[in-house]
């Protein structure tokens, strides 16, 4: 709880936007995993401010975001003891934060932190900054290394930006997400997203979107029946990423207008193998994975830092107008994509380890 | 984790649909709370099978659902030690489950349990039955008793059934939810919902809907900044209720098509008091409550037990057709309403207790 | 935490001495375990007030202590879902507790509960009563059923009562503990213990002793390196039993006066098998089991309820003299023996399940 | 669990003896605490290898042990977000570990790690090194800063080394522990301890001792009644420190030979204030603090790294003789003293925060 995510695969995150850096401790990673640092760094680079993937959506702040492992690795393999890592903040502009400290940015956590903790670190949003998510990407990358060995692969990509859905512009090709701007699922949608973002930027405003997550190769049997259902835990993981305001599993909200006979995923045996005829459930029934791809979506609000002037208040009781300039993103997408992928990876990793307590591993090993 | 919900206010749930009963242990309830058993029973009665509130949507199975407290109460007050309770299953029909044991009902957890645990209790769905939620309603009712003392009040009601939104049929009046069929937010929508349910029942099918949750009087400062954000935790709580396939906070998915300048909730001081000019955020910013009403929605899929024949498989490898008869609901709404209310109450209760560690209680006491 | 013990094998305990009964919920027991209720009941009977094993040490209160499982079992096997159980209090004398409620018994938790919770249930000590331990015995019995399958067997017996050590009166024979008064490790010591207890009873006083615990067949590799060391966790488990005031592992306090060259357990290969030449460490090195028998001791204080008059105070500020009569034990031994055995079983069970996350099971399976 | 200690005040520790350094993340420290880094560094210096306090008992390895806070502090105050810190290993000798990697040192965790994790980091004991405790001292120092504000003060000192008890050589003076060699409770015992250590060193051997811990000013009401009793949790904390083989609370093992009428701490009112006439219980009754000083003792085994040749085995199956040279301590005392103090501080800190959930703070505020 608090700043730790997970039960058996646990990430404890620390650090602030404009402090010395962001880091984390991964506890519970099984021993003997080859820690492919190039893969981990590549995941971090996807989230990196100023990443080319962001097209025109991103911040101009640039960070090296080089990860350094501080413990838990010996001769390139995890030892089963805590994997700590640190990512230095290299681009902290020395800056006067007294104005930020004295006013509450609309849509931000500024006032809530003051209410919760009595005061706050105003430098770049402190702990509430999106920069904290770099620790999650690292934790998720390590999980992905492990899950890949079990044949589990996670995909994440924008399904829509500002209501422009990619599916209108071509089929999806998940194998080349990393090569495309925005991690887009097809090439066709990219110019439309670019155009819209450019319009909104000129309007001094920001915009949101929808990220779809798919996990392929997940064995049946993951998830705990009652409270810690796989869908509940995944929802917890995804909604815990700032700017996410809704999460759906499988058909999600469309299920609320469907019929039972349609929404149920019928089963049949084909060549001696149990298959499903549809995947409305998004791979989870009764809170437990059924062996089909896990499908989830995260609905992402517009970045609250808008350059337009907004009504707000100062800490000491004045009504003021505030324009939040600086090096901010226009859209949380695509930078939120690797973060959501990471949270999904950590969720599945934890569930894999938890399921092992039962003493049989089901499809995991076969 | 597993069958326990919460960090400091913890409900551990147990029991199966057709075993001796359903129960729970509430650990962490502060001492000295007057345990108003009539209130708790009334909450249970709302969820009860055969409740009049269900209109024609409900099962015909009827259970007394009388709660009995086994511990933790002395002279009508909680002692600070575990509050255990038990609700007997009084209406277990002796019945032949061999058929259920041998086939996998579509949309149910039957196969997933077999994959997870190697075998399962087939009686009425066993642990995966909706009947388990009675323990949650009890846990939530105790939490509500405590929260009411702090001025926190939770409302839950159907916003839509099968796409028929109540707002088309009149303003909402939250003070009389309990007196209306379906806990409907207005009288106007009721006949429309009844008619639709009747149609679907005749069609041997089932349908879903949307439940809206509002928590009023929540102090600012609840929720933990990074992983255990209030919205993330609430999402975990609501998505952990069977049949829920999507959760949104505040404007939720609509936020994904909004603009930052619109979606941000501007602040201003009025008569020396900080107020918000809108509540798109649903009362939560940066994962922390901001003092506005908490707004969430749960999208509920159609009940998977449909009387129509469906393709499915037997455990031993045959393709079969299955009609799930029995005493099943047509629509999880309205019986899911008190369950979602309860999960919200437990979430807030836990966050109230967690926040106290900081050593100051903010608006809670003033 | 609070009233839950364990991480993956979790017992949540509830109930008070003079309420309706004592119960518990075991969460995390793997599915498919044959729930041998006769074995479980036999463990409970060992702890039962008025048990013949207690010789003259025990209370005259008699309870049937019949365990009833409320959930989690189907056709005699655990289902992997919560195992709830309840043991009714059948011998609650209706009695006037106003005197107890108004005075603080020396050596009891009366005043501490008032300080902690603001008030307390005075009936028979409420939650602080030794009667609560019946839930632990049940939780430990289920764990023992599982551990036996892995070849792990736990022994617990008094090593001394009031300074009379059994080793002076013969060799130890652990296979017949259950057949002897006090669960004594030999026959020779029994009359000496009986005599001493009788003397102390006549003196209206109470006495303590030492319980030794041995776990045989524990595979190497259990326990977590840093905080949750096997010895630390076992110490937590044993010290959590009321009346235990010291815990030692292996040579324990004698190690504090030994030399490194003596205290270290030398290793050698014999017939291709690694063996140790001694077991000063009690089977745990660096917090991890080494495959030798786990050895621990619990030092048990005299029962605080003495018939002699003692100085104490009333709740409302008077100095009074109090004699605690009633149906109390003279010595916590032997009734604490099955409780300590149970706590050891739950500790090992939890560690077995935790170790499985590593994905290899070491000696457990061969 | 695993590498995290605590429920609400949580230390997650990481790092190995000969890796880049040792660090930790403190989560749950209340906001607004003045982070007195000089105090924290002073606590670390007490544990530091080569500290003057160690007399002749200590290693000759010298480390700067400079703590660097990486997050959670703003303008000298804790922000309520995670406090991460790092202590660089500055004295890692480049060295050939292949011999260590291939043999199992007696009394060490070498073989157990191999059994648990499949392999291990052999450099200086890796994670099982005493060097890991530096993170605990830091975590405990922050807790002490907080507890001091509440009037809680913790003392730790050797009561005996190798059976030479300090009480034979003078009264105890706890106010000047830091100024004395070994943190001795009086001056008189010091030359006797020095002489014994010197003898043992010449004999190429090592020795153990007893550390006494006292916590003054602890309010009544801390600790949870059943499993997480204050004494159980403290025992968990202390036994989790390497080399500790027994823990006792109050009279501890002597209580096992006492009588109830003697061992009970009688209460009386003096000038309207409840007082105890003795403190056999060590300040804890029924698992809850009673307002008297908390008294605990840890029995510490001799350091297992002895220069004498010992029988042991190589990893590949040979019987060998091994002398563990290097820069090792002769006696864990006095370096273990600040570690045990730190574990006590974190235990009490956690219990203070947990107790706040009850909504009244008892003696804490008055």
PDB file of N, CA and C in Angstrom, chain B residues 45-78:
ATOM      1  N   UNK B  45     -31.321  -6.231   3.596  1.00  0.00           N
ATOM      2  CA  UNK B  45     -32.626  -6.492   2.996  1.00  0.00           C
ATOM      3  C   UNK B  45     -32.721  -5.914   1.582  1.00  0.00           C
ATOM      4  N   UNK B  46     -32.002  -4.820   1.356  1.00  0.00           N
ATOM      5  CA  UNK B  46     -32.025  -4.220   0.007  1.00  0.00           C
ATOM      6  C   UNK B  46     -31.414  -5.155  -1.035  1.00  0.00           C
ATOM      7  N   UNK B  47     -30.425  -5.924  -0.611  1.00  0.00           N
ATOM      8  CA  UNK B  47     -29.731  -6.822  -1.522  1.00  0.00           C
ATOM      9  C   UNK B  47     -30.416  -8.179  -1.610  1.00  0.00           C
ATOM     10  N   UNK B  48     -31.335  -8.414  -0.698  1.00  0.00           N
ATOM     11  CA  UNK B  48     -31.923  -9.735  -0.498  1.00  0.00           C
ATOM     12  C   UNK B  48     -32.601 -10.250  -1.756  1.00  0.00           C
ATOM     13  N   UNK B  49     -32.404 -11.538  -2.042  1.00  0.00           N
ATOM     14  CA  UNK B  49     -33.138 -12.114  -3.158  1.00  0.00           C
ATOM     15  C   UNK B  49     -34.636 -12.004  -2.875  1.00  0.00           C
ATOM     16  N   UNK B  50     -35.374 -11.664  -3.899  1.00  0.00           N
ATOM     17  CA  UNK B  50     -36.810 -11.549  -3.710  1.00  0.00           C
ATOM     18  C   UNK B  50     -37.232 -10.225  -3.112  1.00  0.00           C
ATOM     19  N   UNK B  51     -36.272  -9.308  -2.944  1.00  0.00           N
ATOM     20  CA  UNK B  51     -36.621  -7.994  -2.420  1.00  0.00           C
ATOM     21  C   UNK B  51     -37.623  -7.309  -3.336  1.00  0.00           C
ATOM     22  N   UNK B  52     -38.571  -6.640  -2.730  1.00  0.00           N
ATOM     23  CA  UNK B  52     -39.588  -5.932  -3.515  1.00  0.00           C
ATOM     24  C   UNK B  52     -38.944  -4.893  -4.422  1.00  0.00           C
ATOM     25  N   UNK B  53     -37.816  -4.344  -3.996  1.00  0.00           N
ATOM     26  CA  UNK B  53     -37.146  -3.311  -4.792  1.00  0.00           C
ATOM     27  C   UNK B  53     -36.765  -3.814  -6.181  1.00  0.00           C
ATOM     28  N   UNK B  54     -36.637  -5.122  -6.299  1.00  0.00           N
ATOM     29  CA  UNK B  54     -36.141  -5.669  -7.549  1.00  0.00           C
ATOM     30  C   UNK B  54     -37.172  -5.632  -8.661  1.00  0.00           C
ATOM     31  N   UNK B  55     -38.397  -5.300  -8.317  1.00  0.00           N
ATOM     32  CA  UNK B  55     -39.425  -5.327  -9.341  1.00  0.00           C
ATOM     33  C   UNK B  55     -39.433  -6.705  -9.942  1.00  0.00           C
ATOM     34  N   UNK B  56     -39.459  -6.783 -11.222  1.00  0.00           N
ATOM     35  CA  UNK B  56     -39.503  -8.090 -11.875  1.00  0.00           C
ATOM     36  C   UNK B  56     -38.109  -8.569 -12.245  1.00  0.00           C
ATOM     37  N   UNK B  57     -37.076  -7.812 -11.851  1.00  0.00           N
ATOM     38  CA  UNK B  57     -35.727  -8.160 -12.286  1.00  0.00           C
ATOM     39  C   UNK B  57     -35.131  -9.311 -11.496  1.00  0.00           C
ATOM     40  N   UNK B  58     -35.688  -9.573 -10.332  1.00  0.00           N
ATOM     41  CA  UNK B  58     -34.987 -10.423  -9.387  1.00  0.00           C
ATOM     42  C   UNK B  58     -35.287 -11.905  -9.467  1.00  0.00           C
ATOM     43  N   UNK B  59     -34.436 -12.636  -8.771  1.00  0.00           N
ATOM     44  CA  UNK B  59     -34.601 -14.056  -8.597  1.00  0.00           C
ATOM     45  C   UNK B  59     -35.835 -14.340  -7.743  1.00  0.00           C
ATOM     46  N   UNK B  60     -36.366 -15.527  -7.860  1.00  0.00           N
ATOM     47  CA  UNK B  60     -37.467 -15.896  -6.966  1.00  0.00           C
ATOM     48  C   UNK B  60     -36.967 -16.657  -5.744  1.00  0.00           C
ATOM     49  N   UNK B  61     -35.657 -16.926  -5.738  1.00  0.00           N
ATOM     50  CA  UNK B  61     -35.100 -17.523  -4.520  1.00  0.00           C
ATOM     51  C   UNK B  61     -35.312 -16.544  -3.383  1.00  0.00           C
ATOM     52  N   UNK B  62     -35.738 -17.038  -2.248  1.00  0.00           N
ATOM     53  CA  UNK B  62     -35.887 -16.094  -1.156  1.00  0.00           C
ATOM     54  C   UNK B  62     -35.076 -16.568   0.031  1.00  0.00           C
ATOM     55  N   UNK B  63     -34.368 -15.640   0.605  1.00  0.00           N
ATOM     56  CA  UNK B  63     -33.530 -15.935   1.754  1.00  0.00           C
ATOM     57  C   UNK B  63     -33.894 -14.958   2.852  1.00  0.00           C
ATOM     58  N   UNK B  64     -33.882 -15.420   4.093  1.00  0.00           N
ATOM     59  CA  UNK B  64     -34.175 -14.524   5.202  1.00  0.00           C
ATOM     60  C   UNK B  64     -33.051 -13.506   5.355  1.00  0.00           C
ATOM     61  N   UNK B  65     -31.806 -13.946   5.121  1.00  0.00           N
ATOM     62  CA  UNK B  65     -30.650 -13.062   5.238  1.00  0.00           C
ATOM     63  C   UNK B  65     -30.609 -12.326   6.564  1.00  0.00           C
ATOM     64  N   UNK B  66     -30.828 -13.083   7.628  1.00  0.00           N
ATOM     65  CA  UNK B  66     -30.724 -12.475   8.955  1.00  0.00           C
ATOM     66  C   UNK B  66     -29.271 -12.503   9.393  1.00  0.00           C
ATOM     67  N   UNK B  67     -28.736 -11.353   9.711  1.00  0.00           N
ATOM     68  CA  UNK B  67     -27.353 -11.295  10.154  1.00  0.00           C
ATOM     69  C   UNK B  67     -27.274 -11.559  11.654  1.00  0.00           C
ATOM     70  N   UNK B  68     -26.249 -12.321  12.026  1.00  0.00           N
ATOM     71  CA  UNK B  68     -25.999 -12.590  13.444  1.00  0.00           C
ATOM     72  C   UNK B  68     -24.546 -12.214  13.725  1.00  0.00           C
ATOM     73  N   UNK B  69     -24.341 -11.325  14.680  1.00  0.00           N
ATOM     74  CA  UNK B  69     -22.968 -10.970  15.038  1.00  0.00           C
ATOM     75  C   UNK B  69     -22.434 -11.973  16.044  1.00  0.00           C
ATOM     76  N   UNK B  70     -21.237 -12.452  15.778  1.00  0.00           N
ATOM     77  CA  UNK B  70     -20.660 -13.511  16.603  1.00  0.00           C
ATOM     78  C   UNK B  70     -19.633 -12.987  17.599  1.00  0.00           C
ATOM     79  N   UNK B  71     -19.168 -11.773  17.396  1.00  0.00           N
ATOM     80  CA  UNK B  71     -18.097 -11.264  18.267  1.00  0.00           C
ATOM     81  C   UNK B  71     -17.929  -9.774  18.075  1.00  0.00           C
ATOM     82  N   UNK B  72     -17.175  -9.160  18.976  1.00  0.00           N
ATOM     83  CA  UNK B  72     -16.745  -7.782  18.793  1.00  0.00           C
ATOM     84  C   UNK B  72     -17.713  -6.715  19.269  1.00  0.00           C
ATOM     85  N   UNK B  73     -18.829  -7.127  19.856  1.00  0.00           N
ATOM     86  CA  UNK B  73     -19.825  -6.158  20.325  1.00  0.00           C
ATOM     87  C   UNK B  73     -20.065  -6.387  21.813  1.00  0.00           C
ATOM     88  N   UNK B  74     -20.114  -5.328  22.568  1.00  0.00           N
ATOM     89  CA  UNK B  74     -20.439  -5.447  23.988  1.00  0.00           C
ATOM     90  C   UNK B  74     -21.380  -4.318  24.356  1.00  0.00           C
ATOM     91  N   UNK B  75     -22.505  -4.693  24.879  1.00  0.00           N
ATOM     92  CA  UNK B  75     -23.532  -3.710  25.237  1.00  0.00           C
ATOM     93  C   UNK B  75     -23.830  -2.765  24.079  1.00  0.00           C
ATOM     94  N   UNK B  76     -23.913  -3.348  22.878  1.00  0.00           N
ATOM     95  CA  UNK B  76     -24.334  -2.574  21.712  1.00  0.00           C
ATOM     96  C   UNK B  76     -23.262  -1.746  21.052  1.00  0.00           C
ATOM     97  N   UNK B  77     -22.047  -1.813  21.583  1.00  0.00           N
ATOM     98  CA  UNK B  77     -20.967  -1.022  20.994  1.00  0.00           C
ATOM     99  C   UNK B  77     -19.835  -1.916  20.513  1.00  0.00           C
ATOM    100  N   UNK B  78     -19.179  -1.483  19.460  1.00  0.00           N
ATOM    101  CA  UNK B  78     -17.996  -2.212  18.999  1.00  0.00           C
ATOM    102  C   UNK B  78     -16.879  -2.050  20.032  1.00  0.00           C
TER     103      UNK B  78
END
